[in-house]
CSV table of C-alpha atoms and ligand atoms in Angstrom, one decimal:
chain,number,residue,atom,x,y,z
Q,1,MET,CA,0.0,0.0,0.0
Q,2,ASN,CA,1.3,3.5,-0.9
Q,3,SER,CA,1.7,5.7,2.1
Q,4,ILE,CA,-0.3,9.0,2.1
Q,5,THR,CA,1.4,12.4,1.8
Q,6,LEU,CA,1.8,13.9,5.3
Q,7,GLN,CA,2.4,17.4,4.0
Q,8,PRO,CA,-0.6,19.8,4.1
Q,9,LYS,CA,-1.8,21.2,0.8
Q,10,ARG,CA,0.3,24.0,-0.7
Q,11,GLY,CA,-0.5,27.3,1.0
Q,12,MET,CA,-2.0,25.5,4.0
Q,13,ARG,CA,-0.2,25.0,7.3
Q,14,ASP,CA,-0.2,22.9,10.4
Q,15,PHE,CA,0.4,24.9,13.5
Q,16,LEU,CA,2.5,23.0,16.1
Q,17,PRO,CA,2.0,24.0,19.7
Q,18,ASN,CA,4.5,26.9,19.8
Q,19,GLU,CA,3.0,28.5,16.7
Q,20,ALA,CA,-0.6,27.7,17.8
Q,21,LYS,CA,0.0,29.4,21.1
Q,22,ILE,CA,1.1,32.7,19.5
Q,23,HIS,CA,-1.8,32.5,17.1
Q,24,LEU,CA,-4.3,32.1,20.0
Q,25,TYR,CA,-2.5,34.7,22.1
Q,26,ILE,CA,-3.0,37.2,19.3
Q,27,ILE,CA,-6.7,36.3,18.9
Q,28,GLU,CA,-7.2,36.6,22.7
Q,29,THR,CA,-5.5,40.0,22.7
Q,30,ILE,CA,-7.6,41.3,19.9
Q,31,LYS,CA,-10.8,39.9,21.4
Q,32,LYS,CA,-10.3,41.7,24.7
Q,33,ILE,CA,-9.6,45.0,23.0
Q,34,VAL,CA,-12.6,44.9,20.6
Q,35,GLU,CA,-14.9,43.8,23.4
Q,36,SER,CA,-13.8,46.9,25.3
Q,37,TYR,CA,-15.1,48.9,22.3
Q,38,GLY,CA,-18.5,47.1,22.6
Q,39,PHE,CA,-18.1,44.5,19.8
Q,40,SER,CA,-19.9,41.1,20.1
Q,41,PRO,CA,-19.0,37.9,18.4
Q,42,ILE,CA,-20.7,36.5,15.4
Q,43,ILE,CA,-19.9,33.1,13.7
Q,44,THR,CA,-20.8,32.4,10.1
Q,45,PRO,CA,-20.3,29.3,7.9
Q,46,LEU,CA,-17.0,28.7,6.1
Q,47,LEU,CA,-19.0,27.6,3.0
Q,48,GLU,CA,-21.2,30.2,1.3
Q,49,SER,CA,-23.0,30.6,-2.0
Q,50,LEU,CA,-20.6,31.8,-4.7
Q,51,ASP,CA,-23.1,34.5,-5.7
Q,52,LEU,CA,-22.6,36.3,-2.3
Q,53,PHE,CA,-19.0,37.2,-3.1
Q,54,LYS,CA,-19.6,37.7,-6.9
Q,55,ARG,CA,-22.1,40.4,-6.0
Q,56,SER,CA,-20.3,42.0,-3.1
Q,57,VAL,CA,-16.5,41.7,-3.6
Q,58,GLY,CA,-17.1,41.9,-7.3
Q,59,GLU,CA,-16.6,39.6,-10.3
Q,60,GLN,CA,-13.7,41.7,-11.6
Q,61,SER,CA,-11.8,41.6,-8.4
Q,62,ASP,CA,-8.8,39.3,-8.1
Q,63,ILE,CA,-10.4,37.5,-5.2
Q,64,VAL,CA,-13.5,36.5,-7.1
Q,65,GLY,CA,-12.0,36.4,-10.6
Q,66,LYS,CA,-8.9,34.3,-9.8
Q,67,GLU,CA,-8.7,33.1,-6.2
Q,68,MET,CA,-11.9,31.4,-5.2
Q,69,TYR,CA,-12.1,27.9,-3.9
Q,70,ALA,CA,-15.4,27.4,-5.7
Q,71,PHE,CA,-17.2,24.2,-6.6
Q,72,VAL,CA,-20.6,22.7,-7.4
Q,73,ASP,CA,-21.9,20.7,-4.4
Q,74,LYS,CA,-23.9,17.5,-4.6
Q,75,SER,CA,-27.2,19.3,-5.0
Q,76,GLY,CA,-25.8,21.3,-7.9
Q,77,ASP,CA,-25.4,24.6,-6.1
Q,78,ASP,CA,-22.4,26.9,-6.8
Q,79,VAL,CA,-20.6,27.3,-3.5
Q,80,CYS,CA,-17.2,28.4,-2.3
Q,81,LEU,CA,-15.0,28.6,0.8
Q,82,ARG,CA,-15.3,32.1,2.1
Q,83,PRO,CA,-12.4,34.4,0.9
Q,84,GLU,CA,-13.3,37.1,3.5
Q,85,GLY,CA,-15.7,37.8,6.3
Q,86,THR,CA,-17.5,41.1,5.6
Q,87,ALA,CA,-20.0,39.8,3.0
Q,88,SER,CA,-20.8,36.8,5.2
Q,89,VAL,CA,-21.4,39.0,8.3
Q,90,MET,CA,-23.6,41.4,6.3
Q,91,ARG,CA,-25.6,38.5,4.9
Q,92,ALA,CA,-26.0,37.0,8.4
Q,93,PHE,CA,-26.9,40.4,9.9
Q,94,LEU,CA,-29.6,41.1,7.2
Q,95,ASN,CA,-31.0,37.6,7.7
Q,96,SER,CA,-31.4,38.1,11.5
Q,97,PRO,CA,-33.4,40.1,14.0
Q,98,LEU,CA,-30.2,42.0,14.7
Q,99,SER,CA,-31.0,44.1,11.7
Q,100,GLN,CA,-34.0,45.6,13.6
Q,101,THR,CA,-31.7,47.4,16.0
Q,102,LEU,CA,-29.0,49.6,14.7
Q,103,PRO,CA,-26.2,50.1,14.9
Q,104,ALA,CA,-24.5,46.8,15.5
Q,105,ARG,CA,-20.9,46.1,16.4
Q,106,LEU,CA,-19.8,42.6,15.4
Q,107,TYR,CA,-16.5,40.8,15.4
Q,108,TYR,CA,-15.5,37.4,14.0
Q,109,TYR,CA,-12.4,35.4,13.4
Q,110,GLY,CA,-11.5,32.2,11.6
Q,111,PRO,CA,-10.1,30.8,8.4
Q,112,MET,CA,-10.5,32.4,5.0
Q,113,PHE,CA,-9.5,30.8,1.7
Q,114,ARG,CA,-7.8,32.4,-1.4
Q,115,TYR,CA,-6.1,30.4,-4.1
Q,116,GLU,CA,-3.1,32.8,-4.3
Q,117,ARG,CA,0.6,32.1,-5.0
Q,118,PRO,CA,2.0,31.3,-1.5
Q,119,GLN,CA,4.9,33.3,-0.1
Q,120,LYS,CA,5.9,34.6,3.3
Q,121,GLY,CA,2.8,36.2,4.9
Q,122,ARG,CA,0.6,35.0,2.0
Q,123,TYR,CA,-1.2,31.7,2.4
Q,124,ARG,CA,-4.2,29.9,0.8
Q,125,GLN,CA,-5.8,29.3,4.2
Q,126,PHE,CA,-5.3,32.2,6.6
Q,127,ASP,CA,-7.0,33.5,9.7
Q,128,GLN,CA,-8.6,36.9,9.7
Q,129,PHE,CA,-10.0,38.7,12.8
Q,130,GLY,CA,-12.5,41.3,11.6
Q,131,CYS,CA,-14.8,43.9,13.1
Q,132,GLU,CA,-17.8,45.4,11.4
Q,133,PHE,CA,-19.7,48.4,12.6
Q,134,ILE,CA,-23.0,48.2,10.8
Q,135,GLY,CA,-25.5,51.0,10.5
Q,136,THR,CA,-23.5,54.2,11.1
Q,137,ASN,CA,-22.7,57.1,8.9
Q,138,ASP,CA,-20.8,59.0,11.5
Q,139,PRO,CA,-17.2,59.7,10.4
Q,140,ARG,CA,-16.1,59.6,14.0
Q,141,HIS,CA,-16.9,55.9,13.9
Q,142,ASP,CA,-14.5,55.4,11.0
Q,143,GLY,CA,-11.9,57.2,13.2
Q,144,ASP,CA,-12.9,55.0,16.2
Q,145,MET,CA,-12.4,51.8,14.1
Q,146,ILE,CA,-8.9,53.0,13.1
Q,147,VAL,CA,-8.0,54.0,16.7
Q,148,MET,CA,-9.1,50.5,17.9
Q,149,ALA,CA,-6.9,48.9,15.2
Q,150,SER,CA,-3.9,50.9,16.2
Q,151,ARG,CA,-4.5,50.0,19.9
Q,152,ILE,CA,-4.2,46.3,18.9
Q,153,LEU,CA,-0.9,46.8,17.1
Q,154,ASN,CA,0.5,48.9,20.0
Q,155,GLN,CA,-0.6,46.2,22.4
Q,156,LEU,CA,1.2,43.5,20.4
Q,157,GLY,CA,4.3,45.7,20.0
Q,158,ILE,CA,4.0,45.9,16.2
Q,159,SER,CA,5.0,49.2,14.5
Q,160,TYR,CA,3.0,50.3,11.5
Q,161,ILE,CA,2.5,52.9,8.8
Q,162,LEU,CA,-1.1,53.9,8.3
Q,163,ASP,CA,-2.3,54.9,4.9
Q,164,ILE,CA,-5.7,56.4,4.5
Q,165,ASN,CA,-7.8,57.7,1.6
Q,166,THR,CA,-11.4,58.3,0.5
Q,167,ILE,CA,-12.8,56.9,-2.7
Q,168,GLY,CA,-16.1,58.8,-2.4
Q,169,THR,CA,-19.5,57.6,-3.5
Q,170,LEU,CA,-20.3,55.3,-6.4
Q,171,GLN,CA,-21.3,58.3,-8.6
Q,172,GLU,CA,-18.1,60.2,-7.8
Q,173,ARG,CA,-16.1,57.0,-8.6
Q,174,GLU,CA,-17.8,56.6,-11.9
Q,175,HIS,CA,-16.9,60.2,-12.8
Q,176,TYR,CA,-13.3,59.6,-11.6
Q,177,LYS,CA,-13.0,56.4,-13.6
Q,178,LYS,CA,-13.7,58.3,-16.8
Q,179,VAL,CA,-11.0,60.9,-16.0
Q,180,LEU,CA,-8.5,58.1,-15.1
Q,181,VAL,CA,-9.2,55.9,-18.1
Q,182,SER,CA,-8.8,58.9,-20.4
Q,183,PHE,CA,-5.4,59.7,-18.7
Q,184,LEU,CA,-4.2,56.1,-18.8
Q,185,ASN,CA,-5.3,55.6,-22.4
Q,186,ASP,CA,-2.7,58.1,-23.4
Q,187,HIS,CA,-0.1,55.8,-21.8
Q,188,HIS,CA,-1.7,52.5,-22.8
Q,189,ASP,CA,1.4,50.9,-24.4
Q,190,ALA,CA,3.7,51.7,-21.5
Q,191,LEU,CA,1.4,50.0,-19.0
Q,192,SER,CA,1.9,46.4,-17.8
Q,193,ILE,CA,-0.1,43.7,-19.6
Q,194,GLN,CA,-2.2,43.2,-16.5
Q,195,SER,CA,-3.0,46.9,-16.2
Q,196,GLN,CA,-3.9,47.1,-19.9
Q,197,GLN,CA,-6.5,44.4,-19.2
Q,198,ARG,CA,-7.7,46.2,-16.1
Q,199,LEU,CA,-8.2,49.4,-18.1
Q,200,GLN,CA,-11.2,47.6,-19.5
Q,201,THR,CA,-12.4,45.8,-16.4
Q,202,ASN,CA,-11.3,47.5,-13.2
Q,203,PRO,CA,-9.3,50.7,-14.0
Q,204,LEU,CA,-9.1,51.9,-10.4
Q,205,ARG,CA,-7.0,48.9,-9.4
Q,206,ILE,CA,-4.2,50.1,-11.7
Q,207,LEU,CA,-3.6,52.7,-9.1
Q,208,ASP,CA,-2.3,50.2,-6.6
Q,209,SER,CA,-0.4,48.1,-9.1
Q,210,LYS,CA,3.0,47.0,-7.7
Q,211,ASP,CA,4.6,47.0,-11.2
Q,212,PRO,CA,7.2,49.8,-11.3
Q,213,LYS,CA,6.2,50.7,-14.9
Q,214,ASP,CA,2.6,51.3,-13.8
Q,215,GLN,CA,3.7,53.2,-10.7
Q,216,LEU,CA,5.7,55.6,-12.9
Q,217,ILE,CA,2.6,56.4,-14.9
Q,218,THR,CA,0.1,56.5,-12.1
Q,219,ALA,CA,2.4,58.9,-10.1
Q,220,ASN,CA,1.2,61.6,-12.4
Q,221,ALA,CA,-2.4,60.4,-12.7
Q,222,PRO,CA,-5.2,62.8,-11.7
Q,223,SER,CA,-6.2,62.4,-8.1
Q,224,ILE,CA,-9.5,61.0,-7.0
Q,225,LEU,CA,-9.8,63.9,-4.6
Q,226,ASP,CA,-10.4,66.2,-7.5
Q,227,SER,CA,-13.6,64.2,-8.4
Q,228,LEU,CA,-15.2,64.4,-5.0
Q,229,THR,CA,-18.0,66.7,-3.8
Q,230,PRO,CA,-17.5,69.1,-0.8
Q,231,GLU,CA,-19.7,66.7,1.3
Q,232,THR,CA,-17.4,63.8,0.7
Q,233,LEU,CA,-14.3,65.9,1.4
Q,234,HIS,CA,-15.9,67.1,4.6
Q,235,PHE,CA,-16.6,63.6,5.7
Q,236,TYR,CA,-13.0,62.7,5.0
Q,237,GLU,CA,-11.8,65.8,6.9
Q,238,GLU,CA,-13.8,64.6,9.9
Q,239,VAL,CA,-12.2,61.2,9.9
Q,240,LYS,CA,-8.7,62.8,9.7
Q,241,ASN,CA,-9.6,65.2,12.5
Q,242,TYR,CA,-10.5,62.3,14.7
Q,243,LEU,CA,-7.2,60.6,14.1
Q,244,LYS,CA,-5.3,63.8,14.8
Q,245,HIS,CA,-7.2,64.3,18.0
Q,246,PHE,CA,-6.1,60.8,19.2
Q,247,ASN,CA,-2.5,61.3,17.9
Q,248,ILE,CA,-2.7,58.5,15.4
Q,249,PRO,CA,0.0,59.1,12.8
Q,250,PHE,CA,-1.2,58.6,9.2
Q,251,GLN,CA,-0.3,59.4,5.7
Q,252,GLU,CA,-2.8,60.2,2.9
Q,253,ASN,CA,-2.5,58.0,-0.1
Q,254,SER,CA,-4.9,58.9,-2.8
Q,255,ARG,CA,-4.0,55.7,-4.7
Q,256,LEU,CA,-5.3,53.5,-1.9
Q,257,VAL,CA,-8.5,52.1,-3.7
Q,258,ARG,CA,-8.5,48.5,-2.2
Q,259,GLY,CA,-9.2,45.4,-4.1
Q,260,LEU,CA,-12.8,44.7,-3.1
Q,261,ASP,CA,-15.7,46.4,-4.9
Q,262,TYR,CA,-17.9,47.2,-1.9
Q,263,TYR,CA,-15.9,50.1,-0.5
Q,264,SER,CA,-17.0,53.8,-0.6
Q,265,HIS,CA,-15.6,56.9,1.2
Q,266,THR,CA,-12.9,55.9,3.8
Q,267,THR,CA,-10.3,53.3,2.9
Q,268,PHE,CA,-7.3,52.5,5.1
Q,269,GLU,CA,-4.4,50.1,5.5
Q,270,PHE,CA,-2.0,49.5,8.3
Q,271,LYS,CA,1.3,48.4,6.7
Q,272,THR,CA,4.6,47.0,7.9
Q,273,LYS,CA,8.1,47.2,6.5
Q,274,ALA,CA,9.0,43.8,7.9
Q,275,LEU,CA,7.1,41.4,5.6
Q,276,GLY,CA,8.3,42.3,2.1
Q,277,SER,CA,5.6,42.6,-0.5
Q,278,GLN,CA,2.9,41.3,1.9
Q,279,ASP,CA,2.9,44.5,3.8
Q,280,ALA,CA,-0.8,45.0,4.7
Q,281,ILE,CA,-1.6,43.8,8.2
Q,282,ILE,CA,-4.9,45.4,8.9
Q,283,ALA,CA,-7.1,46.7,6.1
Q,284,GLY,CA,-10.6,48.0,5.7
Q,285,GLY,CA,-12.9,50.9,5.1
Q,286,ARG,CA,-16.5,52.1,4.7
Q,287,TYR,CA,-18.9,50.0,2.7
Q,288,ASP,CA,-22.2,52.0,2.6
Q,289,ASP,CA,-23.6,50.1,-0.4
Q,290,LEU,CA,-22.7,46.5,0.4
Q,291,SER,CA,-26.2,45.7,1.7
Q,292,LYS,CA,-27.7,47.3,-1.4
Q,293,GLN,CA,-26.1,44.4,-3.4
Q,294,MET,CA,-28.0,42.0,-1.1
Q,295,VAL,CA,-31.3,43.5,-0.3
Q,296,GLY,CA,-31.5,46.7,-2.4
Q,297,LYS,CA,-31.2,49.0,0.5
Q,298,SER,CA,-28.0,50.8,1.7
Q,299,LEU,CA,-26.8,50.5,5.2
Q,300,PRO,CA,-23.8,52.6,6.0
Q,301,SER,CA,-21.1,50.6,7.7
Q,302,VAL,CA,-17.4,50.5,8.3
Q,303,GLY,CA,-15.0,47.7,9.2
Q,304,TRP,CA,-11.6,46.2,9.0
Q,305,ALA,CA,-9.9,42.8,9.1
Q,306,VAL,CA,-6.5,41.8,10.3
Q,307,GLY,CA,-4.4,39.0,9.0
Q,308,VAL,CA,-3.6,37.0,12.1
Q,309,ASP,CA,-0.9,35.0,10.3
Q,310,ARG,CA,0.9,38.2,9.4
Q,311,LEU,CA,0.7,39.4,13.0
Q,312,SER,CA,2.2,36.2,14.3
Q,313,LEU,CA,5.2,36.8,12.1
Q,314,LEU,CA,5.6,40.2,13.7
Q,315,CYS,CA,4.4,39.8,17.2
Q,316,ASP,CA,6.8,40.4,20.1
Q,317,GLN,CA,6.7,36.9,21.5
Q,318,SER,CA,8.2,38.0,24.8
Q,319,LYS,CA,4.9,39.7,25.6
Q,320,ILE,CA,3.2,36.3,25.9
Q,321,SER,CA,3.3,35.8,29.6
Q,322,PRO,CA,4.1,32.2,30.5
Q,323,THR,CA,1.6,30.3,32.6
Q,324,LEU,CA,2.8,28.9,35.9
Q,325,SER,CA,3.5,25.3,35.4
Q,326,ILE,CA,4.3,22.6,37.9
Q,327,ALA,CA,5.2,18.9,37.3
Q,328,ILE,CA,4.4,16.4,40.1
Q,329,LEU,CA,6.8,13.6,39.9
Q,330,HIS,CA,6.0,10.6,41.8
Q,331,LEU,CA,7.8,7.3,42.2
Q,332,ASN,CA,5.0,5.1,43.7
Q,333,GLN,CA,2.2,7.5,44.7
Q,334,PRO,CA,-0.1,8.0,41.7
Q,335,TRP,CA,-3.2,8.9,43.6
Q,336,ALA,CA,-1.5,11.6,45.6
Q,337,ALA,CA,0.1,13.0,42.5
Q,338,TYR,CA,-3.1,13.2,40.5
Q,339,GLU,CA,-5.0,14.7,43.4
Q,340,LEU,CA,-2.4,17.4,44.0
Q,341,CYS,CA,-2.6,18.2,40.2
Q,342,GLU,CA,-6.3,18.6,40.4
Q,343,ASN,CA,-6.0,20.9,43.4
Q,344,LEU,CA,-3.4,23.1,41.6
Q,345,ARG,CA,-5.6,23.3,38.6
Q,346,ASP,CA,-8.4,24.7,40.8
Q,347,PHE,CA,-6.1,27.8,41.1
Q,348,GLY,CA,-5.6,27.9,37.3
Q,349,VAL,CA,-2.1,26.5,37.4
Q,350,LYS,CA,-0.9,24.2,34.6
Q,351,SER,CA,0.2,20.9,36.3
Q,352,LEU,CA,1.1,17.5,35.0
Q,353,VAL,CA,1.8,14.2,36.6
Q,354,ILE,CA,5.0,12.5,35.7
Q,355,THR,CA,5.4,8.9,36.5
Q,356,HIS,CA,9.0,7.5,36.4
Q,357,PRO,CA,10.9,5.0,38.4
Q,358,ASN,CA,14.1,6.9,38.0
Q,359,LEU,CA,14.3,10.3,39.7
Q,360,LYS,CA,16.9,11.9,37.4
Q,361,LYS,CA,15.1,10.8,34.2
Q,362,GLY,CA,11.8,11.9,35.7
Q,363,ILE,CA,13.2,15.4,36.4
Q,364,GLN,CA,14.5,15.6,32.8
Q,365,LEU,CA,10.9,14.8,31.6
Q,366,ALA,CA,9.5,17.5,33.9
Q,367,GLU,CA,12.0,20.1,32.4
Q,368,ARG,CA,10.5,19.6,28.9
Q,369,SER,CA,7.1,20.9,29.9
Q,370,CYS,CA,7.1,22.7,33.2
Q,371,ASP,CA,9.0,25.5,35.2
Q,372,TYR,CA,8.8,23.8,38.6
Q,373,VAL,CA,8.9,20.2,39.9
Q,374,ILE,CA,7.6,18.7,43.1
Q,375,VAL,CA,8.6,15.1,43.9
Q,376,ILE,CA,6.2,13.1,46.0
Q,377,GLY,CA,7.2,10.0,47.9
Q,378,ASP,CA,6.2,8.2,51.1
Q,379,GLU,CA,8.1,10.8,53.2
Q,380,GLU,CA,6.3,13.8,51.8
Q,381,ILE,CA,2.9,12.3,52.4
Q,382,LYS,CA,3.9,11.2,55.9
Q,383,ASN,CA,5.3,14.7,56.9
Q,384,GLN,CA,2.9,16.7,54.8
Q,385,GLN,CA,5.8,18.8,53.6
Q,386,LEU,CA,7.1,19.3,50.1
Q,387,THR,CA,10.1,20.7,48.2
Q,388,ILE,CA,9.5,22.8,45.1
Q,389,LYS,CA,12.4,23.0,42.7
Q,390,ASN,CA,12.7,25.8,40.1
Q,391,LEU,CA,13.8,24.0,37.0
Q,392,LYS,CA,15.3,27.1,35.4
Q,393,ASN,CA,17.7,28.2,38.2
Q,394,SER,CA,17.6,25.1,40.5
Q,395,GLU,CA,16.5,27.1,43.6
Q,396,GLN,CA,14.5,25.0,46.1
Q,397,TYR,CA,11.7,26.0,48.5
Q,398,GLN,CA,10.0,24.1,51.4
Q,399,THR,CA,6.2,24.3,51.8
Q,400,ASN,CA,3.2,22.6,53.3
Q,401,TYR,CA,1.5,19.8,51.4
Q,402,CYS,CA,-1.3,22.1,50.1
Q,403,ALA,CA,-2.0,23.6,46.7
Q,404,LYS,CA,-2.6,27.1,48.1
Q,405,ASP,CA,0.7,27.2,50.0
Q,406,ILE,CA,2.6,25.9,47.0
Q,407,ILE,CA,1.3,28.7,44.8
Q,408,GLN,CA,2.0,31.3,47.5
Q,409,THR,CA,5.6,30.0,48.0
Q,410,ILE,CA,6.3,30.3,44.3
L,501,HAM,P1,-8.3,42.3,2.7
L,501,HAM,O1,-7.5,43.4,2.4
L,501,HAM,O2,-8.6,41.4,1.5
L,501,HAM,O3,-9.7,42.8,3.3
L,501,HAM,O4,-7.8,41.4,3.8
L,501,HAM,C1,-7.5,41.9,5.1
L,501,HAM,C2,-6.2,41.4,5.7
L,501,HAM,O5,-6.2,39.9,5.6
L,501,HAM,C3,-5.0,41.8,4.9
L,501,HAM,O6,-4.6,43.1,5.3
L,501,HAM,C4,-4.0,40.7,5.3
L,501,HAM,O7,-3.4,41.1,6.6
L,501,HAM,C5,-4.9,39.5,5.5
L,501,HAM,N1,-4.7,38.6,4.3
L,501,HAM,C6,-5.4,38.8,3.1
L,501,HAM,N2,-5.0,37.8,2.3
L,501,HAM,C7,-4.1,37.0,2.9
L,501,HAM,C8,-3.4,35.8,2.6
L,501,HAM,N3,-3.5,35.2,1.4
L,501,HAM,N4,-2.6,35.3,3.5
L,501,HAM,C9,-2.4,35.9,4.7
L,501,HAM,N5,-3.1,37.0,5.1
L,501,HAM,C10,-4.0,37.6,4.2
L,501,HAM,C11,-10.8,42.1,3.6
L,501,HAM,O8,-10.8,40.9,3.6
L,501,HAM,C12,-12.0,42.9,4.0
L,501,HAM,N6,-13.1,41.9,4.3
L,501,HAM,C13,-11.6,43.7,5.2
L,501,HAM,C14,-12.8,44.5,5.7
L,501,HAM,C15,-13.5,44.3,6.8
L,501,HAM,N7,-13.3,45.6,5.2
L,501,HAM,C16,-14.3,46.1,5.9
L,501,HAM,N8,-14.5,45.2,6.9
């Protein structure tokens, strides 16, 4: 019989305990912060109807056009693994009684799937943690979402550059598209092949092309800001004022159009210099018309998602506080050892029983998984006294045979 491949599929990863711990630490940290801003959890399926993303993210976007894990299921429906969370959350929200009470602050986390070319910081299955503030047209809320995101990066010890922009309303964008296409047509032959194609399908995306040839041309392209109404510019000003008020450093980048069709007004990206080309760590914006694609009615909203995998590559791991861990090594007293472990766990301490006939080898085993070891034998039980050994520096302490006293001694 041929053995099966043990490697995960390309772009998918196994997280062994050390990596998984960092991943979960990041999720826990974000969760605490977003809950302090009033966000509540929502969980949606990994599998959705393909149409949901075609309509919302857009058929011409790279995500839908090239990267979907899409297939026909056994009942003949076109389905896909979700490539992002915003469309799913909006779908679930509109389908629920939550939509009767506005606004709603929702957060989610979990795997997303995009069939991209894998590289450092870019995977085919990756975790996003996202927040969606649904039912608000207050620019202060755009600012609040950005401040919240920056608090997360500060807490994790990750430095960032924040780019912000406004892409206005649909009508304003339609006008700008014409201006832009007319400018780019004059440079058609000098554009990359991909941008020449995008000129027909999705011209705004040419603005954030990474190709140096395109960048040279778009550096002189007309700015979207010149196609915006005073109302839109005022909204943008209010968002910037909020950021200034809270001392959030940002740079304006009028070429930040984002790759998903549902955005309007504010767009933003927190970037890092430490991950090469995969430099976006938190990205989002306003999406006032997303619900219109689903139910025909606009519902102003703003949100962002963070790439948890990218944060794990950047996170200051020394910030992860180790949990107190004690190994109970016994030679012939299993019941006493298991009981003491249970008592220690009542205080939230990680404790493990180690059974080994050889004291030295038993201590070596303890060193692999714990910071302290306590050896239990007949003497300890008879005298109700224990010795705790610090496995890092070999210091020893005496204590009563009691979980509470053990913890206080350490
Ligand atoms: P996005 O820019 O496509 O936006 O993704 C958000 C973040 O997910 C990125 O900044 C990046 O950190 C991470 N990410 C994306 N693709 C990958 C990948 N292949 N591997 C690893 N990490 C990745 C959205 O998905 C929007 N739904 C964000 C949003 C929420 N807008 C409003 N609300």
